Amino acid sequence: MTKGAVIYEKGKPDVFKWEDIDVPDPQNDEVLIKNTAVGVNYIDTYHRRGMPHPWPVPDLPIVLGIEGVGIVEGIGSEISDFNVGDRVAYALPPHGAYSQKRVYPANKLIKVPENLTNLSDNDLAALMLKGLTAQFLLKRTYKVKKGDVILIHAAAGGMGLILCQWAKYLGATIIGTVSSEEKAQKAKDAGADYTVIHSKGDFVKTVREVTEGQGCPIVYESIGKDTFKRSMDCLRPMGILASYGHASGAPDPVDVIELGTRGSLFLTRPAIMHYMEKREDLVNSANDLFEILKTGKIKSNVNHLYPLSEVSEAHKAIEARKTIGATVLIP
Ligand SMILES: NC(=O)c1ccc[n+]([C@@H]2O[C@H](COP(=O)([O-])OP(=O)(O)OC[C@H]3O[C@@H](n4cnc5c(N)ncnc54)[C@H](OP(=O)(O)O)[C@@H]3O)[C@@H](O)[C@H]2O)c1
């Protein structure tokens, strides 16, 4: 029998029940995957709690989880691009990754290149969703280029460390916010040129100093309520506030006129499922991600491993800001 972490109600991390689940046969355009490593993402905690989020919170009961790596064990009748035994990865809804096996739509599945031997399944489970998100944030939401001074919040988190490493590779100067000395060091190791610890410094002041009053072309804003307004203070005219997450809660409403008085600012709430909706975009982004992963310039930073049956503990740790880098679950 296959096991999975099921939730019957939304709420605290303890709502997960590790139990037998039914896994249907893959239908026409579906693939049956045996998960070997499962990624934990802050998004999963929004859905577990029932917090507002750009994609609909699924109906209950449900097996959460949107990122995994595994082996194809079965294919539907219309599948021609995947074979039993392929090493595959995924990073998009539908939920269902917190399980030993699942079915998944083939048009959202990625075949792991055979020459990507430098990365384990655990590495990939840390790098697919966060790596694809970093890819579109750094190259499509705004094209980061040499000389840009950018602000990355939660710079030592799963997303943060990948953004820092990739943005450094692109030639940016990085200011990162964190909540501790240890996290500041990790962000610096990943490429942050300046770090601001929330309790000790003021990131707006640091941005002003580093940019000589000009402001940043983009702020990667993933904290939300606690920092959102001050993130706007960090932008240069026509700068972009990329509000791609809200770990501290949904940001307060924005006065549109204020975007003008602050300098014709752009505000966007970018989300992976929109940027990767077309198969072509998903494949191109994944290829771009795999190219940089082959160079070894981006490390996975899998610092927290749990058996999948202990997913509640993993959620408690990430929500308590105790994690640095990525968390991976072993089915
Ligand atoms: N838009 C998209 O498509 C997309 C895709 C992936 C991820 N995301 C977003 O990216 C962000 C990071 O995701 P992740 O999975 O890599 O998580 P993470 O960064 O590893 O964990 C969240 C981090 O947020 C910071 N934080 C600040 N205030 C917090 C608070 N009140 N409660 C909890 N954490 C707080 C903490 O870092 P410090 O302790 O250093 O402050 C914490 O480590 C999330 O906001 C997520 O929603 C968005």
GROMACS .gro file of C-alpha atoms and ligand atoms in nm:
model
  379
    1MET     CA    1   0.000   0.000   0.000
    2THR     CA    2   0.114   0.357  -0.071
    3LYS     CA    3   0.138   0.606   0.213
    4GLY     CA    4   0.087   0.980   0.206
    5ALA     CA    5   0.045   1.278   0.439
    6VAL     CA    6  -0.325   1.363   0.419
    7ILE     CA    7  -0.501   1.667   0.565
    8TYR     CA    8  -0.872   1.660   0.647
    9GLU     CA    9  -0.883   2.012   0.789
   10LYS     CA   10  -0.681   2.329   0.745
   11GLY     CA   11  -0.479   2.451   1.039
   12LYS     CA   12  -0.162   2.397   1.239
   13PRO     CA   13   0.122   2.167   1.123
   14ASP     CA   14  -0.024   1.877   1.325
   15VAL     CA   15  -0.314   1.838   1.079
   16PHE     CA   16  -0.109   1.594   0.868
   17LYS     CA   17  -0.208   1.226   0.899
   18TRP     CA   18   0.041   0.969   0.768
   19GLU     CA   19  -0.177   0.694   0.627
   20ASP     CA   20  -0.253   0.457   0.339
   21ILE     CA   21  -0.378   0.635   0.030
   22ASP     CA   22  -0.534   0.513  -0.295
   23VAL     CA   23  -0.328   0.596  -0.601
   24PRO     CA   24  -0.532   0.556  -0.921
   25ASP     CA   25  -0.391   0.417  -1.245
   26PRO     CA   26  -0.253   0.696  -1.467
   27GLN     CA   27  -0.517   0.815  -1.715
   28ASN     CA   28  -0.455   0.913  -2.080
   29ASP     CA   29  -0.210   1.201  -2.031
   30GLU     CA   30  -0.091   1.113  -1.681
   31VAL     CA   31   0.215   0.946  -1.540
   32LEU     CA   32   0.253   0.738  -1.222
   33ILE     CA   33   0.558   0.854  -1.027
   34LYS     CA   34   0.737   0.685  -0.738
   35ASN     CA   35   0.861   0.985  -0.540
   36THR     CA   36   1.221   0.955  -0.417
   37ALA     CA   37   1.258   1.307  -0.272
   38VAL     CA   38   0.994   1.570  -0.199
   39GLY     CA   39   1.050   1.945  -0.164
   40VAL     CA   40   0.903   2.154   0.116
   41ASN     CA   41   0.797   2.503   0.012
   42TYR     CA   42   0.661   2.789   0.217
   43ILE     CA   43   0.364   2.788  -0.023
   44ASP     CA   44   0.262   2.449   0.122
   45THR     CA   45   0.218   2.616   0.461
   46TYR     CA   46  -0.017   2.880   0.313
   47HIS     CA   47  -0.231   2.602   0.167
   48ARG     CA   48  -0.221   2.392   0.484
   49ARG     CA   49  -0.338   2.695   0.686
   50GLY     CA   50  -0.589   2.810   0.422
   51MET     CA   51  -0.419   3.149   0.378
   52PRO     CA   52  -0.498   3.361   0.071
   53HIS     CA   53  -0.277   3.267  -0.223
   54PRO     CA   54  -0.275   3.337  -0.600
   55TRP     CA   55  -0.378   2.983  -0.684
   56PRO     CA   56  -0.692   2.832  -0.537
   57VAL     CA   57  -0.656   2.648  -0.209
   58PRO     CA   58  -0.754   2.290  -0.289
   59ASP     CA   59  -1.056   2.104  -0.154
   60LEU     CA   60  -1.020   1.863   0.140
   61PRO     CA   61  -0.916   1.597   0.211
   62ILE     CA   62  -0.593   1.637   0.019
   63VAL     CA   63  -0.231   1.530   0.000
   64LEU     CA   64  -0.039   1.859  -0.023
   65GLY     CA   65   0.301   1.914  -0.188
   66ILE     CA   66   0.389   2.047  -0.532
   67GLU     CA   67   0.756   1.957  -0.576
   68GLY     CA   68   0.910   1.616  -0.617
   69VAL     CA   69   1.167   1.400  -0.788
   70GLY     CA   70   1.115   1.035  -0.872
   71ILE     CA   71   1.096   0.750  -1.118
   72VAL     CA   72   0.817   0.688  -1.369
   73GLU     CA   73   0.638   0.363  -1.281
   74GLY     CA   74   0.344   0.379  -1.521
   75ILE     CA   75   0.217   0.584  -1.816
   76GLY     CA   76  -0.126   0.669  -1.957
   77SER     CA   77  -0.235   0.564  -2.306
   78GLU     CA   78  -0.149   0.898  -2.473
   79ILE     CA   79   0.202   0.937  -2.330
   80SER     CA   80   0.488   0.938  -2.581
   81ASP     CA   81   0.750   1.163  -2.416
   82PHE     CA   82   0.805   0.957  -2.099
   83ASN     CA   83   0.889   0.592  -2.036
   84VAL     CA   84   0.878   0.368  -1.733
   85GLY     CA   85   1.211   0.408  -1.551
   86ASP     CA   86   1.269   0.777  -1.644
   87ARG     CA   87   1.411   1.003  -1.374
   88VAL     CA   88   1.167   1.295  -1.354
   89ALA     CA   89   1.096   1.609  -1.153
   90TYR     CA   90   0.800   1.843  -1.107
   91ALA     CA   91   0.729   2.176  -0.941
   92LEU     CA   92   0.374   2.276  -1.025
   93PRO     CA   93   0.022   2.198  -0.905
   94PRO     CA   94  -0.174   1.979  -0.864
   95HIS     CA   95  -0.081   1.898  -0.506
   96GLY     CA   96   0.002   1.539  -0.414
   97ALA     CA   97   0.380   1.530  -0.367
   98TYR     CA   98   0.367   1.443   0.005
   99SER     CA   99   0.328   1.075  -0.087
  100GLN     CA  100   0.527   0.768  -0.181
  101LYS     CA  101   0.355   0.749  -0.520
  102ARG     CA  102   0.127   0.979  -0.715
  103VAL     CA  103  -0.019   1.041  -1.060
  104TYR     CA  104   0.077   1.365  -1.232
  105PRO     CA  105  -0.004   1.537  -1.565
  106ALA     CA  106   0.274   1.468  -1.817
  107ASN     CA  107   0.254   1.817  -1.969
  108LYS     CA  108   0.392   1.961  -1.643
  109LEU     CA  109   0.658   1.696  -1.591
  110ILE     CA  110   1.028   1.745  -1.660
  111LYS     CA  111   1.270   1.469  -1.754
  112VAL     CA  112   1.596   1.511  -1.562
  113PRO     CA  113   1.883   1.526  -1.814
  114GLU     CA  114   2.101   1.216  -1.799
  115ASN     CA  115   2.418   1.423  -1.778
  116LEU     CA  116   2.302   1.599  -1.460
  117THR     CA  117   2.488   1.344  -1.256
  118ASN     CA  118   2.635   1.598  -1.013
  119LEU     CA  119   2.296   1.636  -0.844
  120SER     CA  120   2.119   1.383  -0.623
  121ASP     CA  121   1.743   1.347  -0.603
  122ASN     CA  122   1.754   1.540  -0.274
  123ASP     CA  123   1.941   1.825  -0.445
  124LEU     CA  124   1.686   1.839  -0.726
  125ALA     CA  125   1.392   1.832  -0.486
  126ALA     CA  126   1.539   2.147  -0.334
  127LEU     CA  127   1.612   2.314  -0.666
  128MET     CA  128   1.318   2.256  -0.900
  129LEU     CA  129   1.042   2.483  -0.768
  130LYS     CA  130   1.276   2.736  -0.611
  131GLY     CA  131   1.514   2.724  -0.907
  132LEU     CA  132   1.238   2.772  -1.166
  133THR     CA  133   1.099   3.058  -0.957
  134ALA     CA  134   1.441   3.221  -0.935
  135GLN     CA  135   1.477   3.174  -1.310
  136PHE     CA  136   1.165   3.371  -1.398
  137LEU     CA  137   1.216   3.632  -1.124
  138LEU     CA  138   1.573   3.709  -1.236
  139LYS     CA  139   1.519   3.679  -1.610
  140ARG     CA  140   1.155   3.752  -1.692
  141THR     CA  141   0.993   3.961  -1.416
  142TYR     CA  142   1.304   4.180  -1.453
  143LYS     CA  143   1.624   4.101  -1.641
  144VAL     CA  144   1.893   4.134  -1.377
  145LYS     CA  145   2.219   4.257  -1.527
  146LYS     CA  146   2.571   4.343  -1.426
  147GLY     CA  147   2.583   4.647  -1.204
  148ASP     CA  148   2.223   4.628  -1.075
  149VAL     CA  149   2.187   4.671  -0.700
  150ILE     CA  150   1.899   4.449  -0.591
  151LEU     CA  151   1.728   4.375  -0.260
  152ILE     CA  152   1.648   4.013  -0.171
  153HIS     CA  153   1.441   3.947   0.142
  154ALA     CA  154   1.480   3.624   0.342
  155ALA     CA  155   1.817   3.590   0.170
  156ALA     CA  156   1.917   3.275   0.363
  157GLY     CA  157   1.590   3.091   0.297
  158GLY     CA  158   1.535   2.823   0.033
  159MET     CA  159   1.450   3.079  -0.235
  160GLY     CA  160   1.688   3.339  -0.096
  161LEU     CA  161   2.008   3.134  -0.126
  162ILE     CA  162   1.925   3.037  -0.485
  163LEU     CA  163   1.839   3.396  -0.579
  164CYS     CA  164   2.164   3.520  -0.423
  165GLN     CA  165   2.380   3.264  -0.605
  166TRP     CA  166   2.214   3.319  -0.943
  167ALA     CA  167   2.196   3.700  -0.917
  168LYS     CA  168   2.566   3.708  -0.823
  169TYR     CA  169   2.642   3.497  -1.132
  170LEU     CA  170   2.450   3.756  -1.339
  171GLY     CA  171   2.669   4.033  -1.196
  172ALA     CA  172   2.432   4.202  -0.951
  173THR     CA  173   2.524   4.365  -0.623
  174ILE     CA  174   2.301   4.206  -0.360
  175ILE     CA  175   2.157   4.343  -0.039
  176GLY     CA  176   1.993   4.064   0.161
  177THR     CA  177   1.772   4.074   0.469
  178VAL     CA  178   1.782   3.800   0.734
  179SER     CA  179   1.689   3.746   1.098
  180SER     CA  180   2.019   3.624   1.250
  181GLU     CA  181   2.399   3.645   1.230
  182GLU     CA  182   2.414   3.282   1.117
  183LYS     CA  183   2.171   3.350   0.833
  184ALA     CA  184   2.367   3.665   0.739
  185GLN     CA  185   2.683   3.457   0.699
  186LYS     CA  186   2.501   3.198   0.484
  187ALA     CA  187   2.360   3.473   0.261
  188LYS     CA  188   2.710   3.622   0.223
  189ASP     CA  189   2.851   3.279   0.137
  190ALA     CA  190   2.584   3.260  -0.137
  191GLY     CA  191   2.685   3.596  -0.284
  192ALA     CA  192   2.511   3.870  -0.084
  193ASP     CA  193   2.739   4.175  -0.074
  194TYR     CA  194   2.553   4.340   0.215
  195THR     CA  195   2.323   4.184   0.473
  196VAL     CA  196   2.080   4.351   0.710
  197ILE     CA  197   1.961   4.171   1.022
  198HIS     CA  198   1.605   4.296   1.085
  199SER     CA  199   1.653   4.345   1.461
  200LYS     CA  200   1.982   4.531   1.421
  201GLY     CA  201   1.959   4.737   1.103
  202ASP     CA  202   1.733   4.920   0.862
  203PHE     CA  203   1.734   4.778   0.509
  204VAL     CA  204   1.594   5.102   0.364
  205LYS     CA  205   1.894   5.291   0.501
  206THR     CA  206   2.137   5.032   0.365
  207VAL     CA  207   1.974   5.047   0.020
  208ARG     CA  208   1.999   5.428   0.023
  209GLU     CA  209   2.367   5.416   0.122
  210VAL     CA  210   2.469   5.146  -0.124
  211THR     CA  211   2.279   5.302  -0.418
  212GLU     CA  212   2.379   5.658  -0.318
  213GLY     CA  213   2.015   5.753  -0.283
  214GLN     CA  214   1.906   5.613  -0.620
  215GLY     CA  215   1.719   5.299  -0.505
  216CYS     CA  216   1.700   4.951  -0.658
  217PRO     CA  217   1.552   4.858  -0.997
  218ILE     CA  218   1.380   4.562  -0.829
  219VAL     CA  219   1.300   4.435  -0.481
  220TYR     CA  220   1.236   4.061  -0.439
  221GLU     CA  221   0.972   4.086  -0.166
  222SER     CA  222   0.874   3.753  -0.008
  223ILE     CA  223   0.797   3.858   0.349
  224GLY     CA  224   0.480   4.059   0.286
  225LYS     CA  225   0.305   4.237   0.571
  226ASP     CA  226   0.611   4.316   0.786
  227THR     CA  227   0.828   4.465   0.512
  228PHE     CA  228   0.610   4.545   0.211
  229LYS     CA  229   0.571   4.923   0.261
  230ARG     CA  230   0.937   4.973   0.344
  231SER     CA  231   1.033   4.767   0.039
  232MET     CA  232   0.862   5.035  -0.170
  233ASP     CA  233   1.096   5.290  -0.011
  234CYS     CA  234   1.387   5.097  -0.165
  235LEU     CA  235   1.289   5.140  -0.529
  236ARG     CA  236   1.424   5.386  -0.783
  237PRO     CA  237   1.172   5.557  -1.016
  238MET     CA  238   1.010   5.298  -1.243
  239GLY     CA  239   1.142   5.027  -1.012
  240ILE     CA  240   0.960   4.697  -0.970
  241LEU     CA  241   0.821   4.561  -0.646
  242ALA     CA  242   0.805   4.186  -0.709
  243SER     CA  243   0.580   4.072  -0.425
  244TYR     CA  244   0.631   3.701  -0.483
  245GLY     CA  245   0.545   3.572  -0.134
  246HIS     CA  246   0.408   3.676   0.204
  247ALA     CA  247   0.566   3.469   0.483
  248SER     CA  248   0.463   3.722   0.751
  249GLY     CA  249   0.107   3.761   0.619
  250ALA     CA  250  -0.065   3.927   0.323
  251PRO     CA  251   0.053   4.286   0.261
  252ASP     CA  252  -0.180   4.576   0.334
  253PRO     CA  253  -0.375   4.716   0.037
  254VAL     CA  254  -0.185   4.954  -0.191
  255ASP     CA  255  -0.294   5.305  -0.285
  256VAL     CA  256  -0.244   5.313  -0.663
  257ILE     CA  257  -0.183   5.689  -0.660
  258GLU     CA  258   0.107   5.625  -0.423
  259LEU     CA  259   0.277   5.414  -0.690
  260GLY     CA  260   0.280   5.733  -0.896
  261THR     CA  261   0.394   5.973  -0.628
  262ARG     CA  262   0.675   5.737  -0.533
  263GLY     CA  263   0.806   5.745  -0.892
  264SER     CA  264   0.587   5.554  -1.140
  265LEU     CA  265   0.658   5.227  -0.963
  266PHE     CA  266   0.554   4.885  -1.094
  267LEU     CA  267   0.389   4.641  -0.858
  268THR     CA  268   0.353   4.276  -0.951
  269ARG     CA  269   0.256   3.956  -0.773
  270PRO     CA  270   0.444   3.702  -0.985
  271ALA     CA  271   0.365   3.331  -0.941
  272ILE     CA  272   0.528   3.024  -1.088
  273MET     CA  273   0.211   2.868  -1.227
  274HIS     CA  274   0.151   3.168  -1.454
  275TYR     CA  275   0.510   3.195  -1.577
  276MET     CA  276   0.524   2.818  -1.641
  277GLU     CA  277   0.170   2.772  -1.773
  278LYS     CA  278   0.281   2.713  -2.132
  279ARG     CA  279   0.475   2.389  -2.178
  280GLU     CA  280   0.730   2.580  -2.388
  281ASP     CA  281   0.803   2.823  -2.103
  282LEU     CA  282   0.836   2.541  -1.851
  283VAL     CA  283   1.079   2.350  -2.073
  284ASN     CA  284   1.287   2.660  -2.157
  285SER     CA  285   1.308   2.763  -1.792
  286ALA     CA  286   1.400   2.411  -1.684
  287ASN     CA  287   1.671   2.392  -1.951
  288ASP     CA  288   1.810   2.727  -1.838
  289LEU     CA  289   1.806   2.604  -1.478
  290PHE     CA  290   1.976   2.276  -1.571
  291GLU     CA  291   2.246   2.467  -1.761
  292ILE     CA  292   2.348   2.667  -1.457
  293LEU     CA  293   2.315   2.364  -1.228
  294LYS     CA  294   2.563   2.176  -1.449
  295THR     CA  295   2.822   2.447  -1.386
  296GLY     CA  296   2.798   2.393  -1.012
  297LYS     CA  297   2.748   2.768  -0.958
  298ILE     CA  298   2.426   2.705  -0.764
  299LYS     CA  299   2.436   2.476  -0.462
  300SER     CA  300   2.119   2.311  -0.334
  301ASN     CA  301   2.177   2.383   0.037
  302VAL     CA  302   1.965   2.091   0.155
  303ASN     CA  303   2.020   2.157   0.524
  304HIS     CA  304   1.708   1.991   0.665
  305LEU     CA  305   1.604   1.633   0.587
  306TYR     CA  306   1.298   1.461   0.738
  307PRO     CA  307   1.118   1.135   0.673
  308LEU     CA  308   0.801   1.227   0.483
  309SER     CA  309   0.599   1.081   0.770
  310GLU     CA  310   0.737   1.370   0.984
  311VAL     CA  311   0.625   1.649   0.754
  312SER     CA  312   0.455   1.822   1.050
  313GLU     CA  313   0.799   1.880   1.204
  314ALA     CA  314   0.930   2.020   0.877
  315HIS     CA  315   0.640   2.267   0.859
  316LYS     CA  316   0.691   2.373   1.221
  317ALA     CA  317   1.059   2.444   1.156
  318ILE     CA  318   1.011   2.651   0.839
  319GLU     CA  319   0.730   2.857   0.996
  320ALA     CA  320   0.940   2.922   1.306
  321ARG     CA  321   1.216   3.066   1.080
  322LYS     CA  322   1.451   2.795   1.202
  323THR     CA  323   1.555   2.675   0.858
  324ILE     CA  324   1.843   2.789   0.640
  325GLY     CA  325   1.830   2.689   0.274
  326ALA     CA  326   1.606   2.402   0.173
  327THR     CA  327   1.407   2.128   0.346
  328VAL     CA  328   1.356   1.791   0.176
  329LEU     CA  329   1.132   1.500   0.276
  330ILE     CA  330   1.224   1.136   0.215
  331PRO     CA  331   0.920   0.919   0.127
  332LIG     N1  332   0.558   3.335  -0.634
  332LIG     C1  333   0.604   3.213  -0.649
  332LIG     O1  334   0.582   3.150  -0.753
  332LIG     C2  335   0.684   3.152  -0.540
  332LIG     C3  336   0.751   3.031  -0.558
  332LIG     C4  337   0.830   2.982  -0.453
  332LIG     C5  338   0.836   3.052  -0.334
  332LIG     N2  339   0.767   3.166  -0.318
  332LIG     C6  340   0.775   3.245  -0.195
  332LIG     O2  341   0.913   3.258  -0.162
  332LIG     C7  342   0.925   3.275  -0.023
  332LIG     C8  343   1.031   3.181   0.028
  332LIG     O3  344   0.987   3.048   0.013
  332LIG     P1  345   1.076   2.928   0.069
  332LIG     O4  346   0.998   2.806   0.051
  332LIG     O5  347   1.212   2.938   0.012
  332LIG     O6  348   1.080   2.961   0.227
  332LIG     P2  349   1.203   3.016   0.314
  332LIG     O7  350   1.255   3.143   0.256
  332LIG     O8  351   1.301   2.906   0.334
  332LIG     O9  352   1.133   3.045   0.453
  332LIG     C9  353   1.064   3.167   0.473
  332LIG    C10  354   1.159   3.274   0.530
  332LIG    O10  355   1.087   3.396   0.538
  332LIG    C11  356   1.144   3.476   0.639
  332LIG     N3  357   1.039   3.537   0.723
  332LIG    C12  358   1.028   3.668   0.748
  332LIG     N4  359   0.924   3.692   0.827
  332LIG    C13  360   0.870   3.573   0.857
  332LIG    C14  361   0.760   3.533   0.936
  332LIG     N5  362   0.684   3.623   1.003
  332LIG     N6  363   0.731   3.402   0.946
  332LIG    C15  364   0.804   3.312   0.879
  332LIG     N7  365   0.911   3.344   0.800
  332LIG    C16  366   0.942   3.473   0.790
  332LIG    C17  367   1.234   3.385   0.724
  332LIG    O11  368   1.369   3.424   0.698
  332LIG     P3  369   1.441   3.521   0.806
  332LIG    O12  370   1.424   3.450   0.938
  332LIG    O13  371   1.583   3.529   0.762
  332LIG    O14  372   1.369   3.653   0.799
  332LIG    C18  373   1.204   3.247   0.673
  332LIG    O15  374   1.318   3.164   0.679
  332LIG    C19  375   0.786   3.253   0.038
  332LIG    O16  376   0.728   3.378   0.064
  332LIG    C20  377   0.712   3.181  -0.074
  332LIG    O17  378   0.574   3.205  -0.068
  332LIG    C21  379   0.691   3.216  -0.419
   0.00000   0.00000   0.00000
